[in-house]
C-alpha cells in the first residue's frame, strides 16, 4: 500500500492526517457526505473536485474512504506545514510554471493502484467549474484510471455575510467514469472538456439540492 503514496510519505502519517481532517479540522463545520458508495475501493482513481475555499482540500482528504494524494500549490509547502504535507502524501505544484515532476509522481501513484486528487480549475474561485486545466484528464488517460467527480459546497462564506456558526458543508460524490481514448492534443482537449462537464453538472446538482433543502427548512 505504501507504493500508492509518493516517495517520502508515510502510511501511518497519512492516516493520522486523515483523522485530523475528519475530526478536529472538521469541528467548525457540519459535513454531510452523499454518494460515498460511488468511491471505488480498489484500483486507480483520479478524484476531480471543484474549489472555492482553502477548507475544501482538507475536508475532502478526511471525508473520502481512501488515501488521496492531492496536488497542492507550492506556497503551502513552507516550514513545518510543508514537512507534514509531504509526510501525508501530498504533492507540491508550481502554478503557471511547466513542471512535470509532480505529474509524474502522481502517475506513479496511480499506476500502483492509488488515488490522486486534482482541482481542475487550478485555483480557488466560485467553484462552478467554468474552466478546467488538462492535468486530471492527462493523468487518467496515462494511467487508465477512472475519474471520480466530487462536488463540495458550503465552505465559502458568502461575500458580506457574518461569520457563520457550524455551516453545513455538503460533499456529493458522483459516479466514476472513463475518459474517451485517443492520442494528441485534440483528444486531450475532448477528455478535459468531459471532465469539466461531468464535474460542473455534479456541482449544479448539489447546488439544486442545497437550494431545495433551504426552501424545505423555510416552510
XYZ file of C-alpha atoms in Angstrom, residues 76-87:
12
model
C 1.538 25.737 1.077
C 4.765 23.737 1.461
C 6.718 26.229 3.581
C 8.085 25.360 7.028
C 6.622 22.647 9.282
C 3.373 22.527 7.300
C 5.329 21.586 4.194
C 7.034 18.735 6.047
C 3.651 17.494 7.292
C 2.026 17.729 3.843
C 4.831 15.645 2.329
C 4.592 13.028 5.093
